[in-house]
Amino acid sequence: MSATVHVRRRDVPATLPTWTEGLHPVLARVFATRGIADASELDLRLGRLLPPDGLDGLAQACALLDEAIERGERIVVVGDYDADGATATAVAVRGLRLLGAPDVAYRVPNRAIHGYGLTPALVDELAALEPRLVVTVDNGIASHAGVARARALGMRVLVTDHHLPGPTLPDADAIVNPNVAGCAFPGKSLAGVGVMFYVLLALRAARRTAGRWRGEVPDLGGLLDLVALGTVADLVPLDGNNRVLVAAGLRRIRAGRCCAGIAALAQVSNRKLDALATTDLAFAIAPRVNAAGRLEDMAIGIECLLADDERRALSLAARLHTINAERREVQAAMQDDADVALARWQRDDAALPPALVLFDEAWHAGVVGLVASRVKEQVHRPVIAFAPAGEGSDELRGSGRSIPGFHLRDALADVAAFAPGLVERFGGHAMAAGLTIRRAELERFASAFTARAEARLDAAALEHCIWSDGALAAHEASLELADLLRHAAPWGQGFPEPLFDDAFTVATWRVVGERHLRLRLRFSCGTAIEAVHFDGWRGTPPPARVHALFQLRVDDWRGERRVQLVLRHALPA
């Protein structure tokens, strides 16, 4: 069962602004429809990065870190088990060592044992390391009990996070989070890795002012490849500031000046460093890092990103590649289960509720977020997928994905307020969130969550509307334009990669890899072009004519560079 897709074309100004003169006409209209009002907005030099000054808590954070460094105290970084958390951990460890910290270690919670964030159970294990300062990255803003436990054991705690806070903040020694109420910093969309990078920028400035260096001041630019990877992987909106960070990181990667781990991950992904784009970070490199946290231990991914020896980095990257292949198999099996559940609704001729809550006893807690994302794309509704927290556990771990108009984290907060104790832990963003409930409460949670969706989502919000950048003429579908689009900007959440639509005649088609389609399509003028539709095989031949939504890409398989269309949706024309 899939939601009906409605294609809408972006409104292009009748007259493009004068600053677009000299640009390829397709690129000019793409930028105009993404709200770029001036050529200066495409200037992504580091000099345009927002200064750290407006971030609340930086002075306290720098004082804590500077004191720990000067006293030679042990600092333990507590990360998260996704790619943002892994890159934030690597940035923190590398950056603090670069700025003079003699003793920096890290730990990542085990998804099945500790749960998410700085929990009391994790703090009790950290005690054996005898840290004087604990620094959370990409987590901590909801870790009230964990922060309290750490401080009770004599540890100081610095929370760096970007997730939305609840009504109260943990009692940490310092908190740096652009989304804390009252924080004037305009870059609210920083990922966890971006927040930690800003802390390091401020710490470097503070230590320079204090005269901590007699020689050259350390260069933090070498961390930008990791910042770019984590920012793209976490799907935070690519506002102007994030585009500056990502563009700077991509420049380092393409110039071959990235860390050994990213180079190794590109190699095992069959990606060329000198042509790497945000799509490669999002769909090739980040999933391999994420796979470690989903199925095994995120420390594997972090160690890969911390490795300076090329052989060690490649060995770890190869292991991540293998884990990712296993993740694909696990996800495919879980997705089949979800498809059966959706088919049951269709068979019973039941209308889909405005939100879906899915659970299967055999599902893996580390992969439910991917299933929720895939189902959300199919049905265009908020989806939360649950799995047992561990073998024999009475806890369920859930991961949700949402649609525009339904703030997922706020909805969970409403459920928690309406039924105290129903949701044990939760956190996240508007479009993605995680939570823990008791197994016995699944039905009650599903009812409460669905009720929130019914109250907030009308029929218009549940229409699956996809915005297109219009049609491409046959002569425009060229290698030249494909190359221009690939590197014209860091594309991503909030600044989407160009997506076009048109009607085509299907000249030929064949199934490849069991789930995908390889097609030859004809424009209305008769010109043919190659196309691929991943996960496009539905068991029946495609129609003779299709209305396709597509991206223009370069296919360099086996060293031959050809232009092709990558279909995102194909509807009968």
XYZ file of C-alpha atoms in Angstrom, residues 71-291:
221
model
C 45.800 20.207 35.070
C 46.378 17.192 32.835
C 43.063 15.684 33.915
C 41.372 12.840 32.109
C 38.552 13.901 29.797
C 36.079 11.249 28.654
C 33.930 11.992 25.599
C 30.556 10.227 25.588
C 29.189 9.855 22.084
C 26.195 8.368 20.342
C 25.744 5.329 18.125
C 24.914 7.089 14.854
C 27.146 8.778 12.285
C 26.648 12.242 13.794
C 27.605 10.892 17.200
C 30.586 8.990 15.783
C 31.953 11.978 13.868
C 31.293 14.273 16.853
C 33.241 11.874 19.070
C 36.133 11.750 16.604
C 36.132 15.555 16.281
C 36.118 15.942 20.074
C 38.953 13.470 20.626
C 41.098 14.762 17.765
C 40.346 18.414 18.510
C 40.976 18.264 22.257
C 44.275 16.460 21.724
C 45.225 19.045 19.119
C 44.469 21.832 21.609
C 46.692 20.346 24.269
C 44.634 17.796 26.200
C 47.057 15.041 27.284
C 44.480 12.442 28.342
C 41.338 12.055 26.251
C 39.300 8.853 26.060
C 35.836 8.121 24.706
C 32.952 5.775 25.329
C 29.740 5.078 23.430
C 26.699 3.551 25.124
C 25.697 0.065 24.091
C 22.246 0.311 22.551
C 20.988 -2.893 24.216
C 22.639 -2.436 27.623
C 22.736 1.296 28.349
C 20.121 2.796 26.062
C 20.600 6.262 24.629
C 22.811 9.004 26.007
C 24.520 9.498 29.339
C 22.570 7.069 31.507
C 23.358 6.218 35.151
C 24.373 2.705 34.067
C 26.926 4.123 31.646
C 28.203 6.611 34.243
C 28.806 3.776 36.694
C 31.000 2.084 34.083
C 32.814 5.344 33.347
C 33.789 5.591 36.998
C 36.471 2.958 36.448
C 38.227 5.405 34.083
C 38.292 8.063 36.819
C 37.432 11.006 34.560
C 37.459 14.507 36.025
C 35.450 15.849 33.102
C 32.796 14.122 30.983
C 31.912 15.738 27.647
C 28.771 14.555 25.881
C 28.520 14.974 22.117
C 25.271 14.665 20.160
C 23.474 13.706 23.382
C 23.013 14.729 26.981
C 20.293 17.363 26.831
C 17.759 14.803 28.122
C 20.191 12.931 30.424
C 19.022 14.361 33.746
C 19.607 11.170 35.746
C 22.956 10.430 34.105
C 24.281 13.947 34.687
C 23.131 13.827 38.310
C 24.839 10.468 38.811
C 28.093 11.702 37.270
C 28.200 14.791 39.464
C 27.386 12.709 42.538
C 30.502 10.654 41.738
C 32.636 13.802 41.555
C 32.730 14.202 37.787
C 32.178 17.538 36.089
C 29.885 17.388 33.060
C 29.861 19.430 29.866
C 26.843 18.731 27.664
C 27.179 19.515 23.955
C 24.077 18.615 21.998
C 21.691 19.868 19.326
C 18.543 17.914 20.144
C 15.510 19.819 21.356
C 15.487 20.162 25.163
C 12.570 19.323 27.391
C 10.963 21.719 29.873
C 13.956 21.419 32.212
C 17.682 21.094 31.570
C 20.064 18.634 33.210
C 22.132 20.026 36.081
C 25.406 20.007 34.142
C 28.403 22.249 34.812
C 27.955 23.704 31.327
C 25.575 23.185 28.398
C 26.170 24.191 24.786
C 23.136 23.647 22.567
C 21.873 26.194 20.005
C 18.295 25.047 20.635
C 18.213 25.867 24.336
C 15.615 28.554 25.025
C 17.083 32.042 24.891
C 20.197 31.103 22.917
C 20.734 33.879 20.353
C 22.939 31.876 17.991
C 21.202 31.960 14.580
C 22.562 28.613 13.357
C 19.913 26.472 15.036
C 20.405 23.649 12.548
C 23.903 22.613 13.633
C 24.357 18.866 13.936
C 25.970 17.432 17.055
C 29.332 17.390 15.285
C 28.868 21.046 14.347
C 28.202 22.027 17.959
C 31.383 20.276 19.101
C 33.373 21.949 16.332
C 32.143 25.341 17.536
C 33.168 24.483 21.101
C 36.665 23.720 19.818
C 36.792 26.999 17.886
C 35.888 28.889 21.062
C 38.349 26.876 23.167
C 41.174 27.624 20.749
C 40.377 31.340 20.914
C 40.234 31.252 24.721
C 43.540 29.414 25.052
C 45.171 31.746 22.542
C 43.988 34.746 24.566
C 45.363 33.108 27.710
C 48.762 32.688 26.038
C 48.749 28.888 26.090
C 50.834 28.662 22.896
C 54.258 30.079 22.282
C 54.399 28.848 18.713
C 51.875 28.272 15.954
C 48.210 28.115 16.935
C 46.680 24.698 16.085
C 44.691 24.495 12.853
C 41.229 23.001 13.346
C 40.537 22.956 9.604
C 41.684 19.339 9.470
C 38.482 18.357 11.292
C 36.123 19.725 8.646
C 35.928 16.483 6.672
C 34.425 14.836 9.754
C 32.123 17.814 10.339
C 30.838 17.552 6.764
C 30.195 13.816 7.067
C 28.291 14.094 10.348
C 26.261 17.108 9.214
C 25.098 15.417 6.021
C 24.516 12.070 7.737
C 22.239 13.525 10.424
C 19.886 15.101 7.866
C 19.875 18.471 9.608
C 18.730 21.331 7.364
C 21.563 22.612 5.197
C 21.088 26.288 5.957
C 23.739 28.746 4.853
C 26.006 28.053 7.823
C 25.825 24.286 7.454
C 26.474 24.595 3.725
C 29.673 26.505 4.547
C 30.788 23.698 6.875
C 29.916 20.929 4.418
C 31.485 22.709 1.448
C 34.722 23.227 3.380
C 34.825 19.566 4.344
C 34.160 18.422 0.792
C 36.967 20.631 -0.499
C 39.399 18.907 1.857
C 38.148 15.464 0.870
C 38.349 16.138 -2.874
C 41.859 17.506 -2.436
C 42.889 14.235 -0.749
C 43.440 15.956 2.614
C 40.828 14.009 4.580
C 41.469 11.628 7.457
C 42.565 8.097 6.621
C 39.216 6.702 7.758
C 37.101 8.702 5.318
C 39.529 7.882 2.491
C 39.273 4.177 3.360
C 35.474 4.297 3.566
C 35.371 5.940 0.139
C 37.622 3.193 -1.206
C 35.495 0.295 0.073
C 32.410 2.133 -1.239
C 33.971 2.443 -4.725
C 33.792 6.221 -4.536
C 36.464 8.520 -5.935
C 37.721 11.108 -3.481
C 38.289 13.803 -6.090
C 34.633 13.656 -7.169
C 32.955 13.036 -3.817
C 29.620 14.825 -3.285
C 27.078 15.086 -0.496
C 25.125 12.186 -1.997
C 28.202 9.963 -1.536
C 28.503 11.029 2.094
C 24.797 10.380 2.685
C 24.303 7.116 0.802
C 27.717 5.424 0.770
C 29.982 6.515 3.603
C 27.529 7.384 6.397
C 25.597 4.076 6.161
C 28.823 2.132 6.682
C 29.631 4.146 9.790
C 26.046 3.848 11.011
C 26.023 0.095 10.499
